[in-house]
Coordinates of C-alpha atoms in Angstrom, one line a residue:
Chain A
M1 CA -20.7 -23.9 8.2
T2 CA -21.4 -27.6 8.8
K3 CA -21.3 -30.3 6.2
Q4 CA -25.1 -30.8 6.6
M5 CA -25.7 -27.2 5.7
T6 CA -23.7 -27.5 2.6
M7 CA -25.6 -30.5 1.5
M8 CA -28.9 -28.6 1.9
N9 CA -27.7 -25.6 -0.1
P10 CA -28.5 -25.9 -3.8
I11 CA -25.7 -23.5 -4.7
S12 CA -23.2 -25.8 -3.1
E13 CA -23.8 -28.3 -5.9
L14 CA -22.2 -25.8 -8.2
C15 CA -19.3 -25.2 -5.9
P16 CA -18.9 -28.5 -4.1
A17 CA -15.2 -28.0 -3.4
L18 CA -15.1 -24.6 -1.5
T19 CA -14.3 -25.3 2.1
C20 CA -13.6 -22.8 4.9
R21 CA -9.9 -23.6 4.5
E22 CA -10.1 -22.7 0.8
F23 CA -12.3 -19.7 1.5
V24 CA -9.7 -17.9 3.6
E25 CA -7.2 -18.2 0.8
L26 CA -9.5 -16.4 -1.6
V27 CA -10.3 -13.4 0.7
T28 CA -7.7 -11.0 -0.9
D29 CA -8.6 -12.0 -4.4
Y30 CA -12.2 -11.3 -3.5
L31 CA -11.5 -7.9 -2.0
E32 CA -9.3 -7.0 -4.9
D33 CA -12.0 -8.0 -7.3
G34 CA -9.8 -10.7 -8.8
L35 CA -12.2 -13.6 -8.8
T36 CA -14.0 -15.0 -11.9
L37 CA -17.7 -14.6 -11.8
T38 CA -18.1 -18.3 -10.9
D39 CA -15.5 -18.2 -8.1
R40 CA -17.1 -15.0 -6.8
T41 CA -20.5 -16.6 -6.7
C42 CA -19.1 -19.6 -4.9
F43 CA -17.3 -17.4 -2.4
E44 CA -20.4 -15.3 -1.7
A45 CA -22.6 -18.4 -1.4
H46 CA -20.3 -19.8 1.1
L47 CA -20.0 -16.5 3.0
A48 CA -23.8 -16.2 3.2
L49 CA -24.1 -19.5 5.0
C50 CA -20.9 -19.7 7.1
E51 CA -20.7 -17.7 10.3
G52 CA -17.0 -18.6 10.8
C53 CA -16.0 -17.2 7.4
Q54 CA -18.1 -14.1 8.0
L55 CA -16.1 -13.5 11.1
Y56 CA -12.9 -14.2 9.3
L57 CA -13.7 -11.7 6.5
D58 CA -14.7 -9.1 9.1
Q59 CA -11.3 -9.6 10.9
M60 CA -9.4 -9.2 7.6
Q61 CA -11.3 -6.0 6.7
Q62 CA -10.7 -4.6 10.2
T63 CA -7.0 -5.6 9.9
I64 CA -6.7 -3.6 6.6
K65 CA -8.4 -0.6 8.2
A66 CA -6.2 -0.8 11.3
V67 CA -3.0 -0.9 9.2
G68 CA -4.3 2.1 7.3
K69 CA -4.3 4.1 10.5
L70 CA -0.5 3.8 10.9
N71 CA 0.3 6.3 8.3
E72 CA -1.1 9.1 10.4
E73 CA 2.0 9.4 12.5
A74 CA 4.2 12.3 11.4
I75 CA 7.9 11.6 11.0
P76 CA 10.2 14.6 11.5
V77 CA 12.5 15.3 8.6
A78 CA 16.0 14.6 9.7
G79 CA 18.8 16.6 8.0
K80 CA 16.4 19.1 6.4
A81 CA 19.0 21.8 6.5
Q82 CA 21.5 19.5 4.8
L83 CA 19.0 18.6 2.1
L84 CA 18.2 22.3 1.5
A85 CA 22.0 23.0 1.2
C86 CA 22.2 20.2 -1.4
F87 CA 19.2 21.7 -3.2
R88 CA 21.0 25.1 -3.2
D89 CA 24.1 23.5 -4.6
W90 CA 22.1 21.8 -7.3
K91 CA 20.3 25.0 -8.1
G92 CA 23.7 26.9 -8.2
A93 CA 25.1 24.3 -10.7
L94 CA 21.9 24.6 -12.7
L95 CA 21.9 28.4 -12.9
G96 CA 25.6 28.5 -13.4
A97 CA 25.4 26.1 -16.4
P98 CA 25.7 27.7 -19.8
Chain B
M1 CA -12.0 48.5 -32.9
E2 CA -12.4 49.5 -29.3
L3 CA -14.9 47.8 -27.0
S4 CA -16.5 49.4 -24.0
G5 CA -16.3 47.7 -20.6
A6 CA -19.9 46.4 -20.9
Q7 CA -19.2 44.8 -24.3
M8 CA -16.0 43.3 -23.0
S9 CA -17.7 41.6 -20.1
H10 CA -20.4 40.4 -22.4
L11 CA -17.8 38.7 -24.6
E12 CA -15.9 37.0 -21.8
P13 CA -18.1 33.9 -21.4
S14 CA -18.1 33.0 -25.1
G15 CA -14.3 33.6 -25.1
A16 CA -13.9 31.1 -22.3
A17 CA -16.1 28.6 -24.1
T18 CA -13.8 28.8 -27.2
N19 CA -10.8 28.1 -24.9
R20 CA -12.4 25.1 -23.4
E21 CA -13.1 23.6 -26.9
S22 CA -9.5 23.9 -27.9
I23 CA -8.3 22.3 -24.7
T24 CA -10.0 19.0 -25.7
D25 CA -7.4 18.5 -28.4
I26 CA -4.7 18.2 -25.7
P27 CA -4.4 14.9 -23.8
I28 CA -6.5 15.3 -20.6
L29 CA -4.4 15.5 -17.5
T30 CA -5.8 14.7 -14.2
H31 CA -5.8 17.2 -11.4
V32 CA -2.9 15.3 -9.8
Q33 CA -0.8 15.3 -13.0
I34 CA -1.3 19.0 -13.4
Q35 CA -0.1 19.7 -9.8
E36 CA 2.8 17.4 -10.4
L37 CA 3.8 19.1 -13.6
A38 CA 3.7 22.5 -11.9
L39 CA 5.8 21.0 -9.1
V40 CA 8.5 19.6 -11.4
V41 CA 8.7 22.9 -13.3
A42 CA 9.1 24.8 -10.0
L43 CA 11.8 22.3 -8.8
R44 CA 13.7 22.7 -12.1
R45 CA 13.6 26.5 -11.6
G46 CA 15.2 26.0 -8.2
D47 CA 12.2 26.9 -6.1
E48 CA 13.1 25.9 -2.5
A49 CA 9.5 26.1 -1.3
A50 CA 8.6 23.5 -3.9
F51 CA 11.4 21.2 -2.8
L52 CA 10.3 21.5 0.9
S53 CA 6.7 20.7 0.0
L54 CA 7.8 17.7 -1.9
I55 CA 9.9 16.5 1.1
E56 CA 6.9 17.1 3.5
Q57 CA 4.6 15.3 1.2
F58 CA 6.7 12.1 0.7
H59 CA 9.1 11.9 3.7
A60 CA 7.1 9.9 6.2
M61 CA 5.9 7.5 3.5
M62 CA 9.5 7.1 2.3
I63 CA 10.8 6.3 5.8
R64 CA 8.1 3.7 6.3
V65 CA 8.8 2.1 3.0
A66 CA 12.6 2.1 3.4
R67 CA 12.2 0.6 6.8
T68 CA 10.6 -2.5 5.3
Y69 CA 13.9 -3.2 3.5
V70 CA 16.6 -2.2 6.0
S71 CA 17.1 -3.3 9.6
T72 CA 16.9 0.0 11.5
Y73 CA 15.1 3.3 11.5
E74 CA 18.5 5.1 11.2
V75 CA 19.5 3.2 8.1
A76 CA 16.1 4.0 6.6
E77 CA 16.7 7.7 7.3
E78 CA 20.1 7.4 5.4
V79 CA 18.4 5.7 2.5
V80 CA 15.8 8.5 2.3
Q81 CA 18.5 11.1 2.4
E82 CA 20.4 9.4 -0.4
T83 CA 17.2 9.1 -2.4
W84 CA 16.6 12.9 -2.2
L85 CA 20.1 13.5 -3.6
G86 CA 19.3 10.9 -6.3
V87 CA 16.0 12.8 -7.0
L88 CA 17.9 16.1 -7.5
R89 CA 20.5 14.5 -9.7
G90 CA 17.8 12.8 -11.9
L91 CA 15.2 15.6 -12.0
D92 CA 16.4 16.9 -15.3
R93 CA 15.9 13.5 -16.8
F94 CA 12.4 12.9 -15.3
E95 CA 10.0 12.6 -18.3
H96 CA 6.5 12.2 -16.8
R97 CA 6.3 8.7 -18.3
S98 CA 5.6 7.6 -14.7
S99 CA 4.1 9.7 -12.0
L100 CA 6.5 11.7 -9.8
K101 CA 5.6 9.5 -6.9
T102 CA 6.3 6.3 -8.8
W103 CA 9.6 7.7 -10.0
V104 CA 10.8 8.9 -6.5
F105 CA 9.8 5.6 -4.9
H106 CA 11.6 3.7 -7.7
I107 CA 14.8 5.5 -6.7
L108 CA 14.0 4.8 -3.1
T109 CA 13.4 1.1 -3.4
N110 CA 16.6 0.7 -5.5
R111 CA 18.7 2.4 -2.9
A112 CA 17.0 0.5 -0.1
K113 CA 17.5 -2.8 -1.9
S114 CA 21.2 -2.3 -2.4
R115 CA 21.5 -1.2 1.3
A116 CA 19.6 -4.3 2.3
Q117 CA 21.9 -6.4 0.1
R118 CA 24.9 -5.0 1.9
E119 CA 23.2 -5.8 5.2
D120 CA 22.6 -9.3 3.8
R121 CA 18.9 -8.9 4.3
Y122 CA 17.6 -8.8 0.8
V123 CA 15.8 -11.7 -1.0
T124 CA 14.4 -11.3 -4.4
F125 CA 10.7 -11.5 -4.8
S126 CA 10.7 -14.6 -6.9
D127 CA 12.8 -16.5 -4.3
V128 CA 10.4 -15.8 -1.6
L129 CA 7.4 -16.8 -3.6
Y130 CA 9.0 -20.1 -4.4
V131 CA 10.1 -20.8 -0.9
Q132 CA 6.8 -19.9 0.7
S133 CA 4.4 -21.3 -1.9
D134 CA 2.8 -23.7 0.6
E135 CA 2.2 -21.0 3.2
S136 CA -1.4 -20.9 4.5
A137 CA -3.4 -17.8 5.6
V138 CA -4.7 -19.5 8.7
D139 CA -3.0 -22.1 11.0
P140 CA -4.1 -25.5 9.5
D141 CA -4.9 -26.6 13.1
C142 CA -7.9 -24.3 13.1
F143 CA -9.6 -26.6 10.5
E144 CA -11.1 -30.0 10.7
P145 CA -9.4 -32.5 8.3
D146 CA -12.2 -32.0 5.8
G147 CA -11.6 -28.2 5.7
W148 CA -14.3 -26.7 7.9
W149 CA -13.6 -24.5 10.9
K150 CA -12.8 -26.5 14.0
F151 CA -13.8 -23.4 16.0
H152 CA -14.9 -20.0 14.6
P153 CA -12.6 -17.0 14.5
D154 CA -13.2 -14.5 17.4
H155 CA -15.8 -11.9 17.1
W156 CA -13.7 -8.6 17.2
G157 CA -16.7 -6.3 17.2
S158 CA -15.5 -2.8 17.7
R159 CA -12.5 -3.7 19.8
V160 CA -9.9 -2.9 17.1
E161 CA -11.5 0.4 16.3
E162 CA -11.5 1.3 20.0
H163 CA -7.9 0.5 20.5
V164 CA -6.3 1.4 17.2
L165 CA -5.5 5.0 18.1
G166 CA -3.8 3.9 21.3
Q167 CA 0.0 3.6 21.3
E168 CA 0.0 0.0 22.5
M169 CA -2.0 -1.4 19.6
R170 CA -0.2 0.8 17.1
A171 CA 3.1 -0.5 18.2
W172 CA 1.7 -4.0 18.1
I173 CA 0.6 -3.7 14.5
E174 CA 3.8 -1.9 13.5
Q175 CA 5.8 -4.7 14.9
A176 CA 3.6 -7.2 13.1
V177 CA 4.4 -5.5 9.8
Q178 CA 8.1 -5.2 10.6
T179 CA 8.5 -8.9 11.3
L180 CA 7.0 -9.9 8.0
P181 CA 9.3 -11.1 5.2
P182 CA 10.7 -7.9 3.7
D183 CA 8.8 -8.2 0.4
Q184 CA 5.5 -8.8 2.2
A185 CA 6.1 -5.9 4.5
T186 CA 6.8 -3.5 1.5
V187 CA 3.6 -4.5 -0.3
I188 CA 1.3 -4.2 2.8
T189 CA 3.0 -0.9 3.7
L190 CA 2.4 0.6 0.2
R191 CA -1.1 -0.9 -0.2
D192 CA -2.8 -0.8 3.1
M193 CA -0.8 1.7 5.1
E194 CA -0.1 4.3 2.4
G195 CA -3.2 3.5 0.3
W196 CA -1.4 2.9 -3.1
T197 CA -3.3 1.1 -5.9
A198 CA -2.2 -2.3 -7.0
T199 CA -1.0 -0.8 -10.3
E200 CA 1.2 1.7 -8.6
V201 CA 2.8 -1.0 -6.4
C202 CA 3.4 -3.3 -9.4
A203 CA 5.1 -0.4 -11.3
V204 CA 7.5 0.5 -8.5
L205 CA 8.3 -3.0 -7.3
A206 CA 8.3 -4.5 -10.8
V207 CA 6.1 -7.5 -9.8
S208 CA 3.2 -8.9 -11.6
E209 CA -0.4 -8.2 -10.4
E210 CA -0.7 -11.8 -9.4
N211 CA 2.5 -11.9 -7.3
Q212 CA 1.6 -8.6 -5.7
R213 CA -1.7 -10.1 -4.6
V214 CA -0.1 -13.2 -3.2
L215 CA 2.3 -11.1 -1.2
L216 CA -0.5 -8.8 0.1
H217 CA -2.6 -11.8 1.0
R218 CA 0.1 -13.4 3.1
A219 CA 1.0 -10.2 4.7
R220 CA -2.6 -9.4 5.7
A221 CA -3.2 -12.9 6.9
K222 CA -0.2 -12.7 9.2
V223 CA -1.0 -9.3 10.6
R224 CA -4.6 -10.5 11.2
T225 CA -3.2 -13.4 13.3
R226 CA -1.0 -11.0 15.3
L227 CA -3.8 -8.6 15.8
N228 CA -6.0 -11.5 17.0
S229 CA -3.4 -12.5 19.6
Y230 CA -3.4 -8.9 20.9
F231 CA -6.7 -9.6 22.6
E232 CA -6.0 -13.1 23.9
P233 CA -4.1 -12.4 27.1
K234 CA -6.9 -9.9 28.1
A235 CA -9.8 -12.3 27.3
Q236 CA -10.0 -13.8 30.8

């Protein structure tokens, strides 16, 4: 977004302070639905006009999705036999209890 | 009075309806809670299959979360083993006030924390928030002095999607998460990697919604920066 564009945008009069630098700090609040209605409106008004911030938001959403892919890796359970032995001991104590 | 088979089957639907009405007096449990209840009962009975299924369900998640506290994978494995023993010891006292998952991970994070303290690696959440309160999501050099982009962020398109299943990018992202401050790594692991809700994360880590969001924001912003640099050397 350029300064000229903001000046021509009537909504920007309501939210004169929201710059790109401020926008990037609101992205998580926005995605978590944690913005007030006014802040949300300012955020979306800025987003609609600013290609740089559209790209930034897209990168953040892609980052979240990419991190979400990392849980697909299976991790072998080390010491499963040992854990089962502990479970049997525990069970023994449990059943042996009066 | 004896009923014939035909009469019996005729009565069944209305009998079921009566049951359903009486169920509404009982607090409604979600499907997950009912499964959990059944699992806890089975565990208390000493059902090995139930114990194994619980391990299978949580193990990988536990290792990934423990790893955000301690320095190596091996130590994370030890923490998880200790946690299972703690779970067995505490099972009789588990009261369904929290979900089984929250309870198990509460034990896990406590063990991991004391392990991290012994490794001299642990910082409390509030310390970190205070120290890093002026941290910004994007390098300030990317902006003009008046706060507009100096140059736009790159257009990723479908590049991440295409690479994310490859070992190289996975390792890259994993490392990005591992090098975050421990509290940020824990929050992004639970939220974005394991898909927990904000409420669950706040319950296990005993942080406010607000702090949880700040930690998540910083973590995501850093991983984004790292991910962006993944493409840079190749963009000739």
